[in-house]
Coordinates of C-alpha atoms in Angstrom, one line a residue:
Chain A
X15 CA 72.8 -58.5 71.4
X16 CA 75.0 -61.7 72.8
X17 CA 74.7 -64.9 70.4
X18 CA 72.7 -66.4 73.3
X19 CA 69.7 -63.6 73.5
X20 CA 69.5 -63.9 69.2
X21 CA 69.0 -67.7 69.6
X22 CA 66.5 -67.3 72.9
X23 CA 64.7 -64.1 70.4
X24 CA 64.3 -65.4 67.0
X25 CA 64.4 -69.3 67.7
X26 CA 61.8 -69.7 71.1
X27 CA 58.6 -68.6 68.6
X28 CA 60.1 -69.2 65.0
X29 CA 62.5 -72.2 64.9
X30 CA 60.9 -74.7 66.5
X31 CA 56.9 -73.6 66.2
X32 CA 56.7 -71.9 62.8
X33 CA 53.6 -70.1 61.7
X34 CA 54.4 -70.8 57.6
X35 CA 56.3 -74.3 57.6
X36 CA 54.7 -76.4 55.2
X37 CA 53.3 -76.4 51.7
X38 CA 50.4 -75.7 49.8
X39 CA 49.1 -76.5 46.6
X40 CA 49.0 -74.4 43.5
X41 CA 51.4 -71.7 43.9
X42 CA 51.5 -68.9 42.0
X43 CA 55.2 -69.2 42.5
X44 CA 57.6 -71.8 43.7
X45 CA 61.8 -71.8 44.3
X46 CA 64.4 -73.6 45.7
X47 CA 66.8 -71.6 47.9
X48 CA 70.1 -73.3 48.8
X49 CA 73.2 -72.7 51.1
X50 CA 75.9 -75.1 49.3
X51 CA 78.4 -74.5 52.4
X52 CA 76.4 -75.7 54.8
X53 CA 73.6 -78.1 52.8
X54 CA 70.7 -75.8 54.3
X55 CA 67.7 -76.2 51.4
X56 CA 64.4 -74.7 51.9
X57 CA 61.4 -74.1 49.4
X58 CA 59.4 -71.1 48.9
X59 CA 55.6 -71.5 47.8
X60 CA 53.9 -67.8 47.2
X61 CA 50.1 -67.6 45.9
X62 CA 49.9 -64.2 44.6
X63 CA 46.7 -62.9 43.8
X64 CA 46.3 -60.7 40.3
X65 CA 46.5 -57.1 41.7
X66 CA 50.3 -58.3 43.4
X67 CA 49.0 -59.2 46.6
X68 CA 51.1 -62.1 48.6
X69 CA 47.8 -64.0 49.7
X70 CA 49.7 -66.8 51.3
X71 CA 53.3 -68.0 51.3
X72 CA 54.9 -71.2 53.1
X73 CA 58.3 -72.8 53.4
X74 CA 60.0 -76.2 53.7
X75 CA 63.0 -77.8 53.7
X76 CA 65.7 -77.8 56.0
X77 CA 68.3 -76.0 57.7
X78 CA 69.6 -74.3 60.7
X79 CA 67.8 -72.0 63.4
X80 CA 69.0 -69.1 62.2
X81 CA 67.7 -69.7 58.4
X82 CA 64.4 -71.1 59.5
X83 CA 63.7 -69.0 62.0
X84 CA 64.9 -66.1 59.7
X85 CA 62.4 -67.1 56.8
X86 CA 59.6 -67.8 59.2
X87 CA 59.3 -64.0 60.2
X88 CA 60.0 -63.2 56.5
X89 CA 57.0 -64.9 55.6
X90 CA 55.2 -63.3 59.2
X91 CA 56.1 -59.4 57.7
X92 CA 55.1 -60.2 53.6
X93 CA 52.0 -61.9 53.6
X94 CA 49.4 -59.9 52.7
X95 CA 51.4 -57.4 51.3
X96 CA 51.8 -56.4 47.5
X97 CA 55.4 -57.7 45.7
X98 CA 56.3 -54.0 45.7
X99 CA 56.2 -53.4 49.8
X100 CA 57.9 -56.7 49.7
X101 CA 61.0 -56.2 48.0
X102 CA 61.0 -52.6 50.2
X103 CA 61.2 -54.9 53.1
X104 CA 63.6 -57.2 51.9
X105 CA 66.2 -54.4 50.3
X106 CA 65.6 -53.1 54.3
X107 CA 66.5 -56.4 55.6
X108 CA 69.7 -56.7 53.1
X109 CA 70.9 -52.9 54.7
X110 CA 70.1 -54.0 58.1
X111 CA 72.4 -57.2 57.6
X112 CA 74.9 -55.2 56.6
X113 CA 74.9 -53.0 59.4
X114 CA 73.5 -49.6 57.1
X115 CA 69.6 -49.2 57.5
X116 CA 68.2 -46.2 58.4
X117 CA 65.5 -45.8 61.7
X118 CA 63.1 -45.8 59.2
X119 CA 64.0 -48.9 57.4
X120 CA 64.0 -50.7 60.9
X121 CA 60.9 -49.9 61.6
X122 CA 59.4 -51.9 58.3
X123 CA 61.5 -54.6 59.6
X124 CA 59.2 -55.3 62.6
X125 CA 60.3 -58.4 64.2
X126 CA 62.8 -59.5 61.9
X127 CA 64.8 -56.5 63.9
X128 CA 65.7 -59.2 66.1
X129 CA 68.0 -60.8 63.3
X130 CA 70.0 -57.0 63.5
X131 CA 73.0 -58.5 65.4
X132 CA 73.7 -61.4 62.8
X133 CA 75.6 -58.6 61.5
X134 CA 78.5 -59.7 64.3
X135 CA 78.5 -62.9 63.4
X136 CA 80.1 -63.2 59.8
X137 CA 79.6 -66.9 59.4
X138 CA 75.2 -66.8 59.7
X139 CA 75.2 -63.9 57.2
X140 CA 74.3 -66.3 54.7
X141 CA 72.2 -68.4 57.0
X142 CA 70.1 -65.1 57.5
X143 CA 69.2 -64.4 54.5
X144 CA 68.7 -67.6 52.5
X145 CA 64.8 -67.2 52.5
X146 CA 65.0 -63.6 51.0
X147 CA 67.1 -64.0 48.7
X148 CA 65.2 -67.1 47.5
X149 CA 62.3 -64.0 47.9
X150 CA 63.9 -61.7 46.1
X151 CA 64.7 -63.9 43.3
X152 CA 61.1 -65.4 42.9
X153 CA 59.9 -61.4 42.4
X154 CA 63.5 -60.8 40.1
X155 CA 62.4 -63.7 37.6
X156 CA 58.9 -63.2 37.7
X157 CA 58.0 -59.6 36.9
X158 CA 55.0 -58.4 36.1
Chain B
X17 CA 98.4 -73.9 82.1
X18 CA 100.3 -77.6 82.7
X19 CA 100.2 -79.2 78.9
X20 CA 104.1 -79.3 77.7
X21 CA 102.9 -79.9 74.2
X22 CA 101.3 -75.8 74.2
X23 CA 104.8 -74.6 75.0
X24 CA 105.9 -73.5 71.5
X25 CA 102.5 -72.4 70.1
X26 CA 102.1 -68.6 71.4
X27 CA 98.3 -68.7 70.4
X28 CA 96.9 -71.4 72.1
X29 CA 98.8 -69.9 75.6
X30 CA 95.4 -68.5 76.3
X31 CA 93.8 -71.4 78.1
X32 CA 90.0 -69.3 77.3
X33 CA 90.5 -70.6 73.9
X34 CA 89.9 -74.7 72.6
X35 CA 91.1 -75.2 69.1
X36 CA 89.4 -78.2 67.6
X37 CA 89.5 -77.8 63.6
X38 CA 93.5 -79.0 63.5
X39 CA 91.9 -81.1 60.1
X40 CA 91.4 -77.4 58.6
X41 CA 94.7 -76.4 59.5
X42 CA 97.1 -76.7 62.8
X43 CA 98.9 -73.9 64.7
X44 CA 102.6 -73.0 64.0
X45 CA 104.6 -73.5 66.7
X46 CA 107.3 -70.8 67.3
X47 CA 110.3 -72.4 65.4
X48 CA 108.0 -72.7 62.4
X49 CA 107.1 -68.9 62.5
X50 CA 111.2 -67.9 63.3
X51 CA 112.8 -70.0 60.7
X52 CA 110.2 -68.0 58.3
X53 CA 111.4 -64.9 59.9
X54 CA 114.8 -65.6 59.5
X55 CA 114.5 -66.9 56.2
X56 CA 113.4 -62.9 55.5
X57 CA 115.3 -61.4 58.1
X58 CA 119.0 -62.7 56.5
X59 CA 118.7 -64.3 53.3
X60 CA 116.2 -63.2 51.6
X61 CA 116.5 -63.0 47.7
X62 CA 114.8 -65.1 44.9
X63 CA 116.6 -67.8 44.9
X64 CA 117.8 -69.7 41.5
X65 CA 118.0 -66.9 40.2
X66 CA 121.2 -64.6 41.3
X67 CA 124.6 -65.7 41.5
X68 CA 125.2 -63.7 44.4
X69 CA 125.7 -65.2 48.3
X70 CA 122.0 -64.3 49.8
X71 CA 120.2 -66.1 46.0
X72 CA 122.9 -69.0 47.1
X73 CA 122.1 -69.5 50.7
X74 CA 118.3 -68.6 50.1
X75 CA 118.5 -71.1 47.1
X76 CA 120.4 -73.5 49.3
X77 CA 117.7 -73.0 52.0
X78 CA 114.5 -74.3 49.6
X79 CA 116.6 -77.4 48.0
X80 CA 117.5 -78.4 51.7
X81 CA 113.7 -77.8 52.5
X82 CA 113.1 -80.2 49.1
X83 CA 115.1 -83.1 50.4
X84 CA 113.8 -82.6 54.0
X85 CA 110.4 -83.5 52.1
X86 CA 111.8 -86.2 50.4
X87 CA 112.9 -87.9 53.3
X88 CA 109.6 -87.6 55.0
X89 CA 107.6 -89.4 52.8
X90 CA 110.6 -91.9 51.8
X91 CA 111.0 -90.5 48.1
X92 CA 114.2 -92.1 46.5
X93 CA 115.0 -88.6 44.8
X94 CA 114.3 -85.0 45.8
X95 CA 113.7 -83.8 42.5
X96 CA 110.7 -86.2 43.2
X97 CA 109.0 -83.4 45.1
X98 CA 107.4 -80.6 43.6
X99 CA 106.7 -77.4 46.3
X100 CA 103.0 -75.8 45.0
X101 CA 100.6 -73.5 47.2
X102 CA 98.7 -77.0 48.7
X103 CA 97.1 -80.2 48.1
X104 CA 94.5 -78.8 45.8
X105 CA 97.0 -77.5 43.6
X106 CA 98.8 -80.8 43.6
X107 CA 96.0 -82.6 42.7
X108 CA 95.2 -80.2 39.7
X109 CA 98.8 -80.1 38.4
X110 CA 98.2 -83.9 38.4
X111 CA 95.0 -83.8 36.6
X112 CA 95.8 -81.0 34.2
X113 CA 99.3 -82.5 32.8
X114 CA 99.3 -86.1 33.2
X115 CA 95.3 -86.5 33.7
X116 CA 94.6 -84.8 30.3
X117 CA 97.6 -86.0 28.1
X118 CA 97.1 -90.2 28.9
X119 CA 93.3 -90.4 29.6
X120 CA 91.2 -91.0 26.9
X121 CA 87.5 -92.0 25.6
X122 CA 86.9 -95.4 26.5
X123 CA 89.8 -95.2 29.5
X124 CA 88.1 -95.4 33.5
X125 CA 89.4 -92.6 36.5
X126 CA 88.5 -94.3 40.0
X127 CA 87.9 -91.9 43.0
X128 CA 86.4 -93.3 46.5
X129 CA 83.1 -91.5 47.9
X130 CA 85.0 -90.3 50.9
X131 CA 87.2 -88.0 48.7
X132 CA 87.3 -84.2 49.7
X133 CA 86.6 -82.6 46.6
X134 CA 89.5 -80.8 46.3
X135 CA 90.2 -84.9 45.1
X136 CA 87.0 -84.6 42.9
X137 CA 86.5 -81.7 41.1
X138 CA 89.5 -82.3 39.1
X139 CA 88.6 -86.0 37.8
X140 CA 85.4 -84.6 37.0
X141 CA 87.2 -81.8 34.7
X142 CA 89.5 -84.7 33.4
X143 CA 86.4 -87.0 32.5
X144 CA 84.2 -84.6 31.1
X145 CA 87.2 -83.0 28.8
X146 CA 88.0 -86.6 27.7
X147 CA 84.8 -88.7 27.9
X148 CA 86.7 -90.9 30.5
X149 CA 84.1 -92.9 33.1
X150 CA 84.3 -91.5 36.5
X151 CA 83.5 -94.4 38.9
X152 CA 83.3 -94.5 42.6
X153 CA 84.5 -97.0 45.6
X154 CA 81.3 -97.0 48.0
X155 CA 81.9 -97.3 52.1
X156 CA 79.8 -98.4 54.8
X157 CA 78.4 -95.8 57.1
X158 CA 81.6 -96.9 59.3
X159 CA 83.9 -95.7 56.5
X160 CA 84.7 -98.9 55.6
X161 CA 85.8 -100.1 52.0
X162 CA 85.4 -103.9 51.2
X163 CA 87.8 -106.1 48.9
X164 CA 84.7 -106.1 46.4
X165 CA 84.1 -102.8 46.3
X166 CA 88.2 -102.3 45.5
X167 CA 88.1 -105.5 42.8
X168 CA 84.7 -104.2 41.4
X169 CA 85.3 -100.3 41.4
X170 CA 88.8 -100.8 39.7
X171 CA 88.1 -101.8 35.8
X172 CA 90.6 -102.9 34.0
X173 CA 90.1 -100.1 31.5
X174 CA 91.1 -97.8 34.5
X175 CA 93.8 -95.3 34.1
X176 CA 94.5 -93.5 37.4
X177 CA 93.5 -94.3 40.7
X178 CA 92.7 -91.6 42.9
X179 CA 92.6 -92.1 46.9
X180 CA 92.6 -90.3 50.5
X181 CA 94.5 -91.9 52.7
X182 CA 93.0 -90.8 55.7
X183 CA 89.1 -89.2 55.2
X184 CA 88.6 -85.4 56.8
X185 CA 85.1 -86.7 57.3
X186 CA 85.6 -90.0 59.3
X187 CA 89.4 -90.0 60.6
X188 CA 89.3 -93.2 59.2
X189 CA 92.3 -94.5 56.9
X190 CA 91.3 -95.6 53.6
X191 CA 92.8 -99.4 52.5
X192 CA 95.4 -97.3 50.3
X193 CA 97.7 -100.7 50.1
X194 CA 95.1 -102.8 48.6
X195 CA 93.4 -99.9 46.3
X196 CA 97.0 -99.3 44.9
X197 CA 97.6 -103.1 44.5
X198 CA 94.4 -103.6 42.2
X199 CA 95.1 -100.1 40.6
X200 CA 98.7 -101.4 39.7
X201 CA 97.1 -105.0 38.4
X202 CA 95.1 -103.1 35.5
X203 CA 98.0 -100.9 34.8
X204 CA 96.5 -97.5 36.4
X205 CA 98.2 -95.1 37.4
X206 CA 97.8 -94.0 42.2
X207 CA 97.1 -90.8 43.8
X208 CA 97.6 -90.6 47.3
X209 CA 95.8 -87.3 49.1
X210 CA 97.8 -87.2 51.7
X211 CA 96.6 -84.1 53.4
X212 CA 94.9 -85.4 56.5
X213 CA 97.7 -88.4 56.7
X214 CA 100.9 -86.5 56.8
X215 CA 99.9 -84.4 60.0
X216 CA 99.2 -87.8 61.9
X217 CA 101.3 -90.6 60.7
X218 CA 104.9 -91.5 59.0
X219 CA 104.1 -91.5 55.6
X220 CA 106.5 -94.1 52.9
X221 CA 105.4 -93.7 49.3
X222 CA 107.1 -97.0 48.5
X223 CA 104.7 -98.7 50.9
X224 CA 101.6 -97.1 50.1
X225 CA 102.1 -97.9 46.3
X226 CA 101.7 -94.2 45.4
X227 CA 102.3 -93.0 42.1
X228 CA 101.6 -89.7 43.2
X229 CA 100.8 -88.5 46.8
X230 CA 100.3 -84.9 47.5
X231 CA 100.0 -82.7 51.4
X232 CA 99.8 -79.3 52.2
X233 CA 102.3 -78.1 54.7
X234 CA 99.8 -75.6 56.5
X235 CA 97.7 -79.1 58.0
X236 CA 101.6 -79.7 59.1
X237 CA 102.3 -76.9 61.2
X238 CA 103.8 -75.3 58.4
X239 CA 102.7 -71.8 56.8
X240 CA 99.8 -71.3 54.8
X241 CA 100.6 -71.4 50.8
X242 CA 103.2 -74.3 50.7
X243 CA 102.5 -77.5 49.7
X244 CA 103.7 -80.9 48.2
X245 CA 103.3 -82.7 44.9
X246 CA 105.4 -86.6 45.0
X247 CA 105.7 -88.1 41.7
X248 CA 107.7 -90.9 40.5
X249 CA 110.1 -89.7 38.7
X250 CA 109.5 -91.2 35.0
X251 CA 106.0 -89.8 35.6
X252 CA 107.2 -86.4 36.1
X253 CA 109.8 -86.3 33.1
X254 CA 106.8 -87.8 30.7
X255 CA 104.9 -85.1 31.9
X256 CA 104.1 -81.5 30.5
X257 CA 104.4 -78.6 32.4
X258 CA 101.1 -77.4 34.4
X259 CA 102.1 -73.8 34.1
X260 CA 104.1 -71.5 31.9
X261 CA 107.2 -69.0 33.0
X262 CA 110.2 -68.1 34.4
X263 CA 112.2 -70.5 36.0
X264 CA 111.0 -73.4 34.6
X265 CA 112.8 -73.4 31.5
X266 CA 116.3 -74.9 29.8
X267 CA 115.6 -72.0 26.7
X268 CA 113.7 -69.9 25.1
X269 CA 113.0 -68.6 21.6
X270 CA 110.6 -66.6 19.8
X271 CA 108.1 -69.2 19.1
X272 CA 109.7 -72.2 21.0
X273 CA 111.2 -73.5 24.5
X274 CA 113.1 -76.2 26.3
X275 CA 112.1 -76.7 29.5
X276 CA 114.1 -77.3 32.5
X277 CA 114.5 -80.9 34.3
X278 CA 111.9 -82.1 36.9
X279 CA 111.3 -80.6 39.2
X280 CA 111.6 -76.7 38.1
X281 CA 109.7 -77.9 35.2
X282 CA 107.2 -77.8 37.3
X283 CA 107.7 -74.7 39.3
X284 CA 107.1 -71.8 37.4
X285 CA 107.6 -67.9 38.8
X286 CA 109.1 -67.1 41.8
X287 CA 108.6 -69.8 44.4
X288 CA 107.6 -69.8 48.1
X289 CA 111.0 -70.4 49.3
X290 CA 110.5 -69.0 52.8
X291 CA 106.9 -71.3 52.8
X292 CA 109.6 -74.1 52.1
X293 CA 111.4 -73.2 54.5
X294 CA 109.2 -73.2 57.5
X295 CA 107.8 -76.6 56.1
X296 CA 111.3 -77.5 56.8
X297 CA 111.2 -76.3 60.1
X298 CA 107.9 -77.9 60.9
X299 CA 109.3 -81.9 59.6
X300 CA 111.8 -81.4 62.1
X301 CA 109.2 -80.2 64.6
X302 CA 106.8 -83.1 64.0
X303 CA 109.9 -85.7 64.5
X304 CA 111.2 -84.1 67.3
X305 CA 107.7 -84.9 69.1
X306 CA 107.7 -88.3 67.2
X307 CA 104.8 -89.8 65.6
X308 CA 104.2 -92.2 68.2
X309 CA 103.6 -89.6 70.6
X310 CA 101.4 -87.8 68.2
X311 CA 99.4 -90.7 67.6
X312 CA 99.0 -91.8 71.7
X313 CA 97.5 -88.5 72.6
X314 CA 95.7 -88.3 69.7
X315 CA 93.9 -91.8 70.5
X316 CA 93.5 -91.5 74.3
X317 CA 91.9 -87.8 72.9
X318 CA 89.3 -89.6 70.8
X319 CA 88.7 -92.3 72.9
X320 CA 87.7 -89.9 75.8
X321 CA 85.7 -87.3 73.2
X322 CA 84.0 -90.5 71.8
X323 CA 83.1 -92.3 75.6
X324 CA 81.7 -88.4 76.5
X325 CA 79.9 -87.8 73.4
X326 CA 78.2 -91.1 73.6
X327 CA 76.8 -90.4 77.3
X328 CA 74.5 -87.2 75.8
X329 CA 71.5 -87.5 75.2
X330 CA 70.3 -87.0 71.4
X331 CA 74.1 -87.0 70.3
X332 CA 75.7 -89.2 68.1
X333 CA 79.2 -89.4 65.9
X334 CA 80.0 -91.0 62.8
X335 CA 82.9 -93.4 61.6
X336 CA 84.2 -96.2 62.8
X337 CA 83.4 -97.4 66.7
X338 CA 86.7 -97.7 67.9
X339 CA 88.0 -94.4 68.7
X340 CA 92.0 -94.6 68.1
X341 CA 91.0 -95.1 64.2
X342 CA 89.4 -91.9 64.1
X343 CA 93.2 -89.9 63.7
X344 CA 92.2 -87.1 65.7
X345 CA 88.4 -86.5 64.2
X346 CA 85.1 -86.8 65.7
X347 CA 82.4 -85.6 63.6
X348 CA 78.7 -85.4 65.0
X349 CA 75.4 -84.3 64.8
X350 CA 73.2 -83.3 67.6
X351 CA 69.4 -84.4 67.1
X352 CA 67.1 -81.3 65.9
X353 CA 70.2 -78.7 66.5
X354 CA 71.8 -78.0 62.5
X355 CA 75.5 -78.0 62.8
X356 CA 76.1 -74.3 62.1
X357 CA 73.7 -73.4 65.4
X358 CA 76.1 -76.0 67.4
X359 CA 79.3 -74.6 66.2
X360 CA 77.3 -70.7 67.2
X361 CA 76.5 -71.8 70.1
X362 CA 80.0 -73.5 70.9
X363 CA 81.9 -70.2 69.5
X364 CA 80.5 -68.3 72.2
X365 CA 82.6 -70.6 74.9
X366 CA 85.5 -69.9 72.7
X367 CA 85.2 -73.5 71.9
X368 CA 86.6 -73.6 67.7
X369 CA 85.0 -76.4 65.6
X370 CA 84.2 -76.9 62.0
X371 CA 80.3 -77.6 60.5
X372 CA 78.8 -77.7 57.3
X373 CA 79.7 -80.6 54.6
X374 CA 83.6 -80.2 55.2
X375 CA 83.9 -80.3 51.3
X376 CA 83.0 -83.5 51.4
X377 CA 79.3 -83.0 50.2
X378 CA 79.3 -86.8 48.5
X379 CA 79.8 -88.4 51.3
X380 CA 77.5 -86.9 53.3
X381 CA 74.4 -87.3 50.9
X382 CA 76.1 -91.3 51.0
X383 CA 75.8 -91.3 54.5
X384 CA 72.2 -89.2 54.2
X385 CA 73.2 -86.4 56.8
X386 CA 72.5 -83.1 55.7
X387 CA 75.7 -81.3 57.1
X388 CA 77.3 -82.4 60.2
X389 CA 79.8 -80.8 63.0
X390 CA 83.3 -81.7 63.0
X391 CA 86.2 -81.8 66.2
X392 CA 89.8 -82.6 64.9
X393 CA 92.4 -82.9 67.4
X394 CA 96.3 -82.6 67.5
X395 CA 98.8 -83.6 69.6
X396 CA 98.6 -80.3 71.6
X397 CA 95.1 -81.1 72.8
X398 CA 94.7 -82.5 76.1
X399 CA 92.0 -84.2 78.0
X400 CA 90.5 -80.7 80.0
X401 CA 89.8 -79.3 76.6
X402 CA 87.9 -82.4 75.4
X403 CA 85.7 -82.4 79.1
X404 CA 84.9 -78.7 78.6
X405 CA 84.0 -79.2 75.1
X406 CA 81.4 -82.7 76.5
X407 CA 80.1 -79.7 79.1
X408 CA 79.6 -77.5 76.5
X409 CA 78.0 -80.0 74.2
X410 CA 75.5 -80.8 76.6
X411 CA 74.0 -76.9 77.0
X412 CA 73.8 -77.0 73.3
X413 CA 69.7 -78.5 73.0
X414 CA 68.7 -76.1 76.1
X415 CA 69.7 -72.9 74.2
X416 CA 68.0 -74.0 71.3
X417 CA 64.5 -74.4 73.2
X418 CA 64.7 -77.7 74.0
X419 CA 63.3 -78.7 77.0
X420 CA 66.1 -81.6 77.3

């Protein structure tokens, strides 16, 4: 996919109308995710319910297309899934970046597919995957 | 393609390419990359060290390169310039020998906000190793530094001074005279980051009141990996050595040395000697095309970015309003696009620019932008580039999803 089709995909729906923008009170969990080479800075909110499940998750802050749009459709594919099938999706998403996932592991990845080609550009790698690393983290320092 | 100036640089022959990030580094034009190539291709041998006729003409080769340097900057003495791998490390070697062995508790290190932090990171070492203060001189959103902010910022328990001359952020140039003057009044010690100076303007130690002023040959038209330290003389021979090791030393016994004179005191393991020499070869370049030149194209470039830039819609630049002080640099921000997507979105015209914080992340929480985008010109630019870069420019909001 040309640089021009990934902005029209991911930023039309995600960028500039997100469905989880925002904040809510009394999360189960709350981080800071930031890219110190370009100043992007979101926040990640997650209410969790006891059994594991992501009842609701929001993020703020702000950065470029590619990160916003990119944590948008993170927050699109997780909620209302348990922590487990969340950090599946996001080790998928981490392979995918890289170029390495399976069909399989594509398929999980729904919409976020359409972040594939950030692969060929080296310097939104880390723009990409802000929000589910800030993800990943939250899960990493809060285990169960 | 009609631009003289592109003759000698091979890589920018291919007119489907704009280079714009000449404050990251500039292209080497072909007698840079040939006097390298010779310098391997005939003479090649460590020099200083045999006594043989390649270590001569090699070590002939990097003193000539030395004085070359000095003459540049109008140092009284070669052995005044130090060759290390860049700016950064010039700054470092300055921090770690004379930084830590004068400044004390109790003792003031001045920086300005508009330092890079290559010019940053090491007064904060120095002040948290030796409880000094770390203070800074404050600009206006223009870049501007007042008198007060120079008499105010500048203690008189201050021990070293610490300056850009010209900012990578705003092109602007930094009152260096008058920052040195007050720096000299309370008995401190001034640094001069030349980095961003030396590519655009003639450069005299004696005037600025330097101390110290460092530059990295690479933002020179010189290769990557060569740089310069200038110090004062006295400075350098009440210095220690930064680093430890061959070359550098008079003699050695088992639990002792004597080290050698300035400035192979300070230039320790085998040096970049064919680095030198294309830094050589790229002074004589730059004063072949004359820095009046440089400066003229530069201007009218800045002028004519700025006048575009200032016609679209939702655009706007930082720095100073009058164009020909912006030494080549034009940063901006376009509203609700992050600078990253801009320089995306201008990559895939083949149009090269520079976003994010620009290593300047102080300055740009002072100036309460998040990140912005950055085009830095050289003499080699010309005025087509700049109008397809403004056409470019304006597409930017559209492919994001904005309806204008």
């Amino acid at each position: 996919m040309e640089t021009k089709d990934i902005y029209r995909e991911i930023i039309n729906e995600h960028n500039l109308h997100p469905s989880h923008h925002g904040e809510i009170s009394n999360p189960t969990y709350e981080m800071d995710g930031v890219n110190p080479s370009c100043g992007d800075k979101i926040k990640l909110q997650f209410k969790v319910d006891d059994s594991g499940i992501i009842e609701d998750a929001v993020f703020s802050g702000s950065g470029c297309a590619v990160s916003q749009a990119s944590c948008d459709i993170m927050l699109d594919l997780v909620i209302g899934k348990s922590r487990e099938e969340s950090e599946r999706i996001t080790e998928a998403f981490m392979r995918m970046i890289k170029g390495e996932a399976s069909d399989e592991e594509l398929e999980i990845l729904e919409e976020a597919e359409a972040l594939a080609d950030i692969a060929h550009m080296p310097a939104r790698v880390k723009c990409a995957v802000l929000g589910w690393r800030t993800m990943e983290k939250i899960f990493k320092e809060n285990r169960q | 393609m009609t631009n003289i100036f592109k003759n000698d640089f091979e890589i920018l022959h291919d007119d489907k390419y704009i280079y714009f990030d000449n404050a990251a580094t500039t292209q080497r034009p072909k007698q840079v990359i040939n006097a390298v190539s010779e310098f391997y291709r005939t003479i090649n041998s460590n020099p200083l060290r045999g006594l043989y006729k390649w270590s001569v003409k090699s070590t002939a080769a990097y003193e000539n390169a030395r004085s070359k340097v000095a003459e540049f900057i109008g140092a009284e003495d070669s052995s005044e310039i130090i060759f290390t791998r860049n700016s950064t490390e010039s700054i470092n070697l300055i921090a770690h020998s004379w930084g830590l062995s004068n400044i004390k508790e109790g003792d003031n290190i001045t920086v300005t906000i508009l330092e890079h932090h290559s010019n940053l990171l090491p007064w904060q070492m120095v002040s948290r190793v030796t409880g000094a203060s770390l203070t800074f001189i404050e600009c206006s959103s223009d870049g501007e530094i007042s008198d007060e902010e120079i008499l105010n910022k500048i203690p008189s328990n201050t021990k070293l001074v610490s300056a850009a001359e010209i900012s990578n952020v705003l092109g602007v140039r930094l009152p260096i005279e008058k920052i040195s003057k007050r720096a000299h009044e309370v008995g401190a010690v001034m640094v001069v980051d030349g980095a961003q100076s030396a590519p655009h303007k003639p450069v005299d130690v004696k005037a600025l009141g330097a101390d110290f002023f460092v530059f990295s040959g690479h933002k020179v038209m010189a290769p990557m990996g060569i740089g310069v330290l200038y110090g004062k003389l006295s400075l350098l021979e009440s210095m220690p050595p930064f680093l430890l090791g061959g070359e550098m030393i008079e003699s050695v016994s088992r639990y002792d040395a004597v080290f050698a004179p300035v400035p192979e005191k300070f230039e320790a393991g085998t040096v970049n000697a064919a680095g030198a020499v294309g830094l050589a070869a790229a002074i004589d370049y730059v004063e072949n095309i004359g820095f009046d030149i440089i400066s003229q194209r530069e201007e009218k470039l800045c002028r004519l970015m700025i006048e575009g830039i200032k016609t679209i819609p939702f655009t706007k630049y930082f720095g100073s309003r009058i164009p020909e002080t912006h030494s080549g640099i034009v940063t901006f921000n376009i509203e609700g696009c992050h600078p990253h997507d801009v320089s995306s979105i201008l990559d895939t015209e083949n149009i090269c620019i520079r976003a994010g914080q620009h290593c300047a992340q102080p300055l740009h929480e002072h100036l309460g932008i998040p990140a912005s985008a950055r085009a830095s010109m050289y003499f080699y630019n010309d005025e087509s580039e700049v109008e397809r870069f403004l056409e470019a420019l304006k597409k930017v909001r559209s492919w994001l999803g904005y309806g204008n």
